[in-house]
Amino acid sequence: MRSLRQRAIIGGLLWAGLIVAIGGVALFYFFDALTLRRFDTALRERYLQVVSALGNSGGDSDLMNELLTDPAYQRTYSGRYWQVIAADGTAVVSRSLFDALLDHPPAATEEPGYWIGPGPESNLRGISSMVELDDGSVWTVAVAESLEALNSERNQIRQSLLTTFAFIGALGVVGAMLQMSAVIRPLNKLRNDVAHRWDSNDTLDPADYPEEVAPLVTDINTLLHRNREIVERGRRQAADLAHALRTPTAILRNELDALTSQGRDLDRAKEALDRVDAQLQRSLARIRAENTGATTKTHTRLSKSVDRLARLFRSMPNARNKSLKVDLSDRIHIPMDAQDLEEILGNTLENAFKWARKAVRVIGGESPDDIWFAIEDDGPGIPEESRREALRSGGRLDTSMPGTGLGLAIAADLMHAYGGRIALSQSEDLGGLRVTFSVPARRGLGASEAE
C-alpha cells in the first residue's frame, strides 16, 4: 500500500487536475463567447456607420467612401468590407471588395442578423438587414469582417490560458507537496520517537503533537507500557524456570556419574539427560528471544562476540589441530542481544569444529537491507536432500558423533525470533558445510541505526 504522503500527493494531483481541466474548459468557452460578443459588437457599430453614411449620401458611391474613412475599407481584400444593394440590384461596395460582392443571405429582414459565409480570400462573419431611407428607397446593407481576426484573438487567449494554468498547476503541485510534508511531519516525528524511546522507558508527551494525533500518542504510551511489562515478565519467568530446572538436572547428573563410577552402564541415561538439558536450553532460549527479539534496540558488535568464542574454541582439545579464520569488519553491528548472538555462534561453531578436518572460517558483511554472517568448514557437509532434516528439532543425521542434534535447531529458533533466516549450503572455498545467517537491518520498534 502506498504511503500517506504518496496517496495524499497523488489524490491532490488528480483532484487538482480535474479542477484545472473543468475550469480550463469553462474558461475557454467563456472567453470564446466573450471574444465573439466583442467581435459582433464592433461589427454592429460598423454596420450602423454604413447605415448612417447611406442615409446621408443617398447611395452615392464616392460620397459613401468619403464618409466611411476606415483605412481597411480602402485596402483591397483587407478582410473588412461593406456593401449596399438597391432594390433594382444596383450595388455600392467598399473599395476593399474590389470586384467582388458579399454572399449575404438573400432574404434580409428589417432586423439586423448575423451570418457566416465565404469571402474574397477567407470566410467572413457579417451582419445585414433591409433599410428604408426617408425618400422611400429600400436598400440591403451588409457589413462583414474576416474570421481570421476572430480566430487569431481566440488562439492568443487560449495560449495565455494554457500558460497561466500550467504555471498555476506547477504552483499547486509544489504547494501540495509542501503541505503534505507539513501534515505528515508529526506522524514521522511520532514514528521516530516511538522507535527511540522504546528501551529508554520514556513516555511520549501528547502536547508535543497536533491535537488530532494526541489521542493516538496517549494510546501508544499505554501500549508501550504494557509491552514493556510483558517483556519483563517473560524475561523473569524464563530466568526463574532456568534456575528451577538447573538444580534437579545437576542432581540427576551427579547421581548418574556416581553410579557410573560403580561400574554401572548408564550411557543411555546420560544421553537422555543430555537431550533433556538441550531441550530445556532450546526452550529457554526461545522464550528469551521471543520476548526480546522483535523489540530489541540492542546492537552487538559481531567481531567482538566472534573473537570471544574463537578464543574459547581454540583452547578446546578437539580444536588444537584445526585452524579458525575470522574475516569480519569491526564496524558490523548486528541488531541482536549479545547472549542470543553468542548462543547462535556457539552452537554453530561447535558443530563446525566437530565435523571439520582442518579448517573453520567465519565471514560476514552487511547491506542496506540486512546483516549476514556465515560459518563454514572443510568437513563432509550435509547433502542437499538432508538439510531440512538438520534444522528440525533433534534431527541427528549421524549418531556416531556425540550430541543432541539441537544445535542448528536452537540457532534457527533464535534467528526466527529476530526476523532472520538461516540457510545451509556447500562452502565454495572449503568444500564442507556453510551455515549462513541474515538479520534485517531494521525491524519494528527496534529499527535504529547502529551507534
Short mmCIF file of C-alpha atoms in Angstrom, two decimals, residues 2-353:
data_model
loop_
_atom_site.label_atom_id
_atom_site.label_comp_id
_atom_site.label_asym_id
_atom_site.label_seq_id
_atom_site.Cartn_x
_atom_site.Cartn_y
_atom_site.Cartn_z
CA ARG A 2 1.26 3.47 -0.82
CA SER A 3 2.41 5.74 1.99
CA LEU A 4 0.17 8.51 3.29
CA ARG A 5 2.40 11.06 1.58
CA GLN A 6 2.10 9.30 -1.80
CA ARG A 7 -1.63 8.82 -1.50
CA ALA A 8 -2.16 12.44 -0.45
CA ILE A 9 0.02 13.82 -3.25
CA ILE A 10 -1.50 11.56 -5.93
CA GLY A 11 -5.01 12.32 -4.70
CA GLY A 12 -4.27 16.04 -4.63
CA LEU A 13 -2.79 15.95 -8.11
CA LEU A 14 -5.78 14.06 -9.51
CA TRP A 15 -8.24 16.42 -7.85
CA ALA A 16 -6.28 19.50 -8.92
CA GLY A 17 -6.01 18.13 -12.44
CA LEU A 18 -9.77 17.59 -12.58
CA ILE A 19 -10.46 21.09 -11.27
CA VAL A 20 -7.98 22.65 -13.69
CA ALA A 21 -9.47 20.69 -16.61
CA ILE A 22 -13.05 21.69 -15.76
CA GLY A 23 -12.05 25.28 -15.06
CA GLY A 24 -9.96 25.43 -18.23
CA VAL A 25 -12.79 24.15 -20.44
CA ALA A 26 -15.25 26.55 -18.80
CA LEU A 27 -12.90 29.49 -19.26
CA PHE A 28 -12.18 28.51 -22.87
CA TYR A 29 -15.89 28.59 -23.65
CA PHE A 30 -16.38 31.77 -21.68
CA PHE A 31 -13.58 33.66 -23.43
CA ASP A 32 -14.62 32.28 -26.81
CA ALA A 33 -18.12 33.64 -26.24
CA LEU A 34 -16.74 36.91 -24.89
CA THR A 35 -14.46 37.32 -27.92
CA LEU A 36 -17.34 36.60 -30.30
CA ARG A 37 -19.55 39.09 -28.46
CA ARG A 38 -16.87 41.78 -28.75
CA PHE A 39 -16.42 40.92 -32.42
CA ASP A 40 -20.17 41.17 -33.08
CA THR A 41 -20.41 44.42 -31.12
CA ALA A 42 -17.71 46.02 -33.27
CA LEU A 43 -19.37 44.58 -36.38
CA ARG A 44 -22.70 46.11 -35.40
CA GLU A 45 -21.09 49.51 -34.78
CA ARG A 46 -19.62 49.49 -38.29
CA TYR A 47 -22.99 48.39 -39.63
CA LEU A 48 -24.62 51.45 -38.02
CA GLN A 49 -21.92 53.64 -39.53
CA VAL A 50 -22.70 52.27 -43.01
CA VAL A 51 -26.46 52.81 -42.48
CA SER A 52 -25.76 56.38 -41.42
CA ALA A 53 -23.48 57.01 -44.41
CA LEU A 54 -26.15 55.52 -46.71
CA GLY A 55 -28.77 57.88 -45.34
CA ASN A 56 -26.51 60.91 -45.73
CA SER A 57 -25.31 60.04 -49.23
CA GLY A 58 -28.46 58.58 -50.72
CA GLY A 59 -26.43 55.67 -52.04
CA ASP A 60 -23.77 57.72 -53.86
CA SER A 61 -20.65 55.52 -54.09
CA ASP A 62 -17.99 58.23 -53.94
CA LEU A 63 -19.71 60.09 -51.10
CA MET A 64 -20.11 56.93 -49.05
CA ASN A 65 -16.40 56.06 -49.46
CA GLU A 66 -15.58 59.59 -48.26
CA LEU A 67 -17.86 59.25 -45.21
CA LEU A 68 -16.53 55.76 -44.25
CA THR A 69 -12.91 56.64 -43.53
CA ASP A 70 -11.69 53.35 -42.01
CA PRO A 71 -8.37 52.64 -43.82
CA ALA A 72 -9.26 48.92 -44.01
CA TYR A 73 -12.15 49.82 -46.34
CA GLN A 74 -9.69 51.41 -48.78
CA ARG A 75 -7.25 48.44 -48.94
CA THR A 76 -8.10 45.68 -51.42
CA TYR A 77 -9.16 42.41 -49.76
CA SER A 78 -8.20 43.76 -46.32
CA GLY A 79 -10.73 41.48 -44.64
CA ARG A 80 -13.12 44.30 -43.67
CA TYR A 81 -15.95 45.07 -46.13
CA TRP A 82 -19.32 46.79 -46.66
CA GLN A 83 -21.86 46.83 -49.42
CA VAL A 84 -25.35 48.26 -50.06
CA ILE A 85 -27.68 46.97 -52.77
CA ALA A 86 -30.66 48.88 -54.06
CA ALA A 87 -33.99 47.32 -54.84
CA ASP A 88 -33.15 47.33 -58.57
CA GLY A 89 -29.93 45.37 -57.89
CA THR A 90 -27.54 48.34 -58.07
CA ALA A 91 -24.63 47.62 -55.72
CA VAL A 92 -22.36 50.09 -53.96
CA VAL A 93 -19.39 48.45 -52.25
CA SER A 94 -16.23 49.35 -50.34
CA ARG A 95 -13.00 49.66 -52.30
CA SER A 96 -11.70 46.69 -50.23
CA LEU A 97 -14.12 44.38 -52.10
CA PHE A 98 -12.63 45.45 -55.44
CA ASP A 99 -14.60 43.41 -57.98
CA ALA A 100 -16.35 41.01 -55.59
CA LEU A 101 -19.66 41.04 -53.73
CA LEU A 102 -20.57 39.75 -50.29
CA ASP A 103 -22.50 36.50 -50.30
CA HIS A 104 -25.04 37.53 -47.66
CA PRO A 105 -28.41 35.92 -47.05
CA PRO A 106 -30.77 36.97 -49.87
CA ALA A 107 -33.80 37.14 -47.59
CA ALA A 108 -32.62 40.03 -45.48
CA THR A 109 -35.03 41.28 -42.82
CA GLU A 110 -35.58 44.61 -41.16
CA GLU A 111 -33.87 43.31 -38.01
CA PRO A 112 -30.09 43.03 -38.44
CA GLY A 113 -28.96 39.41 -38.50
CA TYR A 114 -25.53 37.80 -38.28
CA TRP A 115 -24.30 35.29 -40.84
CA ILE A 116 -21.15 33.42 -41.85
CA GLY A 117 -20.16 32.92 -45.45
CA PRO A 118 -17.29 32.85 -47.89
CA GLY A 119 -15.34 35.98 -48.73
CA PRO A 120 -12.83 37.05 -51.33
CA GLU A 121 -9.94 35.34 -49.54
CA SER A 122 -11.31 33.79 -46.32
CA ASN A 123 -14.54 33.07 -44.51
CA LEU A 124 -16.42 36.07 -43.20
CA ARG A 125 -18.82 36.86 -40.40
CA GLY A 126 -21.23 39.60 -41.29
CA ILE A 127 -24.38 41.45 -40.33
CA SER A 128 -27.08 42.53 -42.76
CA SER A 129 -30.62 43.89 -42.93
CA MET A 130 -33.08 45.81 -45.12
CA VAL A 131 -33.06 49.59 -44.60
CA GLU A 132 -35.69 52.02 -45.89
CA LEU A 133 -34.49 55.61 -46.38
CA ASP A 134 -36.55 58.78 -45.94
CA ASP A 135 -37.12 59.00 -49.69
CA GLY A 136 -38.80 55.58 -49.61
CA SER A 137 -35.95 53.67 -51.26
CA VAL A 138 -35.11 50.26 -49.85
CA TRP A 139 -31.54 49.05 -49.56
CA THR A 140 -29.94 45.82 -48.35
CA VAL A 141 -27.00 46.75 -46.13
CA ALA A 142 -24.24 44.23 -45.31
CA VAL A 143 -21.02 44.65 -43.32
CA ALA A 144 -18.55 41.79 -42.84
CA GLU A 145 -15.10 41.02 -41.47
CA SER A 146 -12.73 38.12 -41.93
CA LEU A 147 -12.89 35.38 -39.28
CA GLU A 148 -9.09 35.26 -39.23
CA ALA A 149 -9.00 38.18 -36.80
CA LEU A 150 -11.52 36.43 -34.51
CA ASN A 151 -9.65 33.13 -34.65
CA SER A 152 -6.32 34.85 -34.05
CA GLU A 153 -7.65 36.59 -30.94
CA ARG A 154 -9.14 33.34 -29.68
CA ASN A 155 -5.84 31.50 -30.18
CA GLN A 156 -3.96 34.20 -28.28
CA ILE A 157 -6.38 33.96 -25.37
CA ARG A 158 -6.17 30.15 -25.33
CA GLN A 159 -2.37 30.25 -25.37
CA SER A 160 -2.39 32.71 -22.49
CA LEU A 161 -4.81 30.50 -20.57
CA LEU A 162 -2.69 27.39 -21.14
CA THR A 163 0.43 29.19 -19.93
CA THR A 164 -1.40 30.55 -16.91
CA PHE A 165 -2.91 27.18 -15.99
CA ALA A 166 0.45 25.45 -16.42
CA PHE A 167 2.02 27.94 -14.02
CA ILE A 168 -0.87 27.58 -11.57
CA GLY A 169 -0.65 23.78 -11.85
CA ALA A 170 3.08 23.83 -11.11
CA LEU A 171 2.48 26.06 -8.09
CA GLY A 172 -0.31 23.71 -6.99
CA VAL A 173 1.97 20.64 -7.20
CA VAL A 174 4.70 22.34 -5.20
CA GLY A 175 2.16 23.62 -2.71
CA ALA A 176 0.57 20.18 -2.34
CA MET A 177 3.95 18.55 -1.70
CA LEU A 178 4.90 21.20 0.85
CA GLN A 179 1.52 20.95 2.52
CA MET A 180 1.67 17.16 2.68
CA SER A 181 5.17 17.31 4.11
CA ALA A 182 3.94 19.66 6.82
CA VAL A 183 0.93 17.45 7.55
CA ILE A 184 2.93 14.21 7.61
CA ARG A 185 5.80 15.64 9.69
CA PRO A 186 4.08 15.00 13.08
CA LEU A 187 3.50 11.35 12.11
CA ASN A 188 7.15 10.94 11.11
CA LYS A 189 8.18 12.50 14.41
CA LEU A 190 5.87 10.11 16.26
CA ARG A 191 7.36 7.10 14.47
CA ASN A 192 10.92 8.16 15.29
CA ASP A 193 10.02 8.97 18.90
CA VAL A 194 8.42 5.56 19.41
CA ALA A 195 11.46 3.79 17.95
CA HIS A 196 13.99 5.71 20.04
CA ARG A 197 12.10 5.74 23.35
CA TRP A 198 11.19 2.05 23.47
CA ASP A 199 14.16 0.97 25.55
CA SER A 200 14.66 4.24 27.43
CA ASN A 201 11.30 3.86 29.20
CA ASP A 202 10.42 7.44 28.28
CA THR A 203 6.82 8.34 27.56
CA LEU A 204 5.62 10.49 24.72
CA ASP A 205 4.18 13.88 25.59
CA PRO A 206 0.84 14.38 23.76
CA ALA A 207 1.40 18.16 23.98
CA ASP A 208 4.30 17.79 21.50
CA TYR A 209 1.90 16.71 18.73
CA PRO A 210 -1.15 18.21 16.98
CA GLU A 211 -4.47 17.69 18.72
CA GLU A 212 -5.57 15.21 16.02
CA VAL A 213 -2.57 12.99 16.84
CA ALA A 214 -2.57 13.48 20.62
CA PRO A 215 -5.15 10.69 21.36
CA LEU A 216 -3.03 8.26 19.32
CA VAL A 217 0.06 9.29 21.32
CA THR A 218 -1.79 8.51 24.57
CA ASP A 219 -2.79 5.08 23.27
CA ILE A 220 0.80 4.39 22.14
CA ASN A 221 2.08 5.30 25.63
CA THR A 222 -0.33 2.75 27.09
CA LEU A 223 0.73 0.13 24.54
CA LEU A 224 4.44 0.74 25.16
CA HIS A 225 3.95 0.44 28.90
CA ARG A 226 2.03 -2.83 28.58
CA ASN A 227 4.54 -4.28 26.14
CA ARG A 228 7.43 -3.45 28.46
CA GLU A 229 5.60 -5.21 31.28
CA ILE A 230 5.03 -8.29 29.10
CA VAL A 231 8.67 -8.38 28.02
CA GLU A 232 9.97 -8.02 31.56
CA ARG A 233 7.53 -10.63 32.83
CA GLY A 234 8.66 -13.06 30.13
CA ARG A 235 12.32 -12.49 30.96
CA ARG A 236 11.70 -13.07 34.66
CA GLN A 237 9.72 -16.22 34.01
CA ALA A 238 12.45 -17.60 31.73
CA ALA A 239 15.10 -16.84 34.35
CA ASP A 240 13.01 -18.40 37.15
CA LEU A 241 12.35 -21.51 35.06
CA ALA A 242 16.03 -21.88 34.21
CA HIS A 243 17.01 -21.57 37.88
CA ALA A 244 14.31 -24.03 38.96
CA LEU A 245 15.39 -26.71 36.45
CA ARG A 246 19.15 -26.44 36.68
CA THR A 247 19.30 -27.80 40.23
CA PRO A 248 17.28 -31.02 39.59
CA THR A 249 19.20 -31.80 36.38
CA ALA A 250 22.51 -31.17 38.16
CA ILE A 251 21.50 -33.58 40.91
CA LEU A 252 20.49 -36.21 38.36
CA ARG A 253 23.81 -35.85 36.53
CA ASN A 254 25.79 -36.21 39.77
CA GLU A 255 23.82 -39.33 40.66
CA LEU A 256 24.45 -40.81 37.21
CA ASP A 257 28.18 -40.04 37.49
CA ALA A 258 28.27 -41.72 40.92
CA LEU A 259 26.55 -44.84 39.60
CA THR A 260 28.86 -44.88 36.57
CA SER A 261 31.90 -44.85 38.89
CA GLN A 262 30.49 -48.01 40.47
CA GLY A 263 30.65 -49.79 37.14
CA ARG A 264 27.06 -49.32 36.03
CA ASP A 265 26.42 -48.76 32.28
CA LEU A 266 24.33 -45.60 32.18
CA ASP A 267 25.30 -44.20 28.77
CA ARG A 268 21.72 -44.23 27.54
CA ALA A 269 20.53 -42.45 30.69
CA LYS A 270 23.24 -39.80 30.31
CA GLU A 271 22.33 -39.32 26.66
CA ALA A 272 18.66 -38.89 27.61
CA LEU A 273 19.63 -36.35 30.28
CA ASP A 274 21.78 -34.50 27.75
CA ARG A 275 18.80 -34.29 25.45
CA VAL A 276 16.62 -33.02 28.29
CA ASP A 277 19.22 -30.33 29.04
CA ALA A 278 19.41 -29.40 25.37
CA GLN A 279 15.64 -29.18 25.04
CA LEU A 280 15.47 -27.02 28.16
CA GLN A 281 18.21 -24.83 26.77
CA ARG A 282 16.33 -24.52 23.49
CA SER A 283 13.01 -23.71 25.15
CA LEU A 284 14.55 -21.12 27.44
CA ALA A 285 16.42 -19.54 24.55
CA ARG A 286 13.22 -19.40 22.53
CA ILE A 287 11.28 -17.80 25.39
CA ARG A 288 14.00 -15.22 25.96
CA ALA A 289 14.39 -14.43 22.27
CA GLU A 290 10.66 -14.12 21.62
CA ASN A 291 10.43 -11.59 24.44
CA THR A 292 13.37 -9.56 23.18
CA GLY A 293 13.97 -10.28 19.50
CA ALA A 294 11.22 -8.30 17.80
CA THR A 295 11.55 -5.26 20.05
CA THR A 296 15.22 -5.08 20.94
CA LYS A 297 17.21 -1.96 20.20
CA THR A 298 20.45 -3.58 21.30
CA HIS A 299 23.23 -3.71 18.71
CA THR A 300 26.09 -6.14 19.29
CA ARG A 301 29.46 -5.82 17.58
CA LEU A 302 29.72 -9.07 15.64
CA SER A 303 33.53 -9.29 15.61
CA LYS A 304 33.70 -8.89 19.38
CA SER A 305 31.41 -11.87 20.03
CA VAL A 306 33.16 -14.00 17.41
CA ASP A 307 36.62 -13.21 18.88
CA ARG A 308 35.47 -14.15 22.38
CA LEU A 309 34.11 -17.50 21.21
CA ALA A 310 37.12 -18.09 18.95
CA ARG A 311 39.47 -17.92 21.94
CA LEU A 312 37.29 -20.44 23.74
CA PHE A 313 37.12 -22.94 20.87
CA ARG A 314 40.84 -22.69 20.04
CA SER A 315 41.59 -23.84 23.56
CA MET A 316 39.40 -26.94 23.31
CA PRO A 317 41.17 -30.32 22.86
CA ASN A 318 39.31 -31.29 19.67
CA ALA A 319 40.31 -27.98 18.00
CA ARG A 320 44.06 -27.99 18.59
CA ASN A 321 44.86 -29.34 15.13
CA LYS A 322 42.23 -27.21 13.38
CA SER A 323 42.52 -23.60 12.25
CA LEU A 324 39.88 -20.92 12.74
CA LYS A 325 39.98 -17.92 10.40
CA VAL A 326 37.86 -14.86 11.12
CA ASP A 327 37.18 -12.34 8.32
CA LEU A 328 34.90 -9.69 9.78
CA SER A 329 34.84 -5.90 9.85
CA ASP A 330 34.83 -4.24 13.27
CA ARG A 331 32.13 -1.90 12.01
CA ILE A 332 29.44 -4.59 11.66
CA HIS A 333 26.83 -4.21 14.41
CA ILE A 334 24.02 -6.74 14.38
CA PRO A 335 20.62 -5.91 15.98
CA MET A 336 20.62 -8.81 18.42
CA ASP A 337 21.12 -9.34 22.12
CA ALA A 338 24.74 -10.40 22.80
CA GLN A 339 23.69 -13.54 24.69
CA ASP A 340 21.40 -14.69 21.84
CA LEU A 341 24.03 -13.94 19.20
CA GLU A 342 26.73 -15.86 21.07
CA GLU A 343 24.39 -18.80 21.60
CA ILE A 344 23.88 -18.97 17.81
CA LEU A 345 27.61 -18.64 17.19
CA GLY A 346 28.49 -21.15 19.89
CA ASN A 347 26.13 -23.87 18.67
CA THR A 348 27.22 -23.43 15.06
CA LEU A 349 30.95 -23.26 15.82
CA GLU A 350 30.66 -26.37 17.98
CA ASN A 351 29.19 -28.28 15.04
CA ALA A 352 31.80 -26.87 12.68
CA PHE A 353 34.75 -27.93 14.87
#
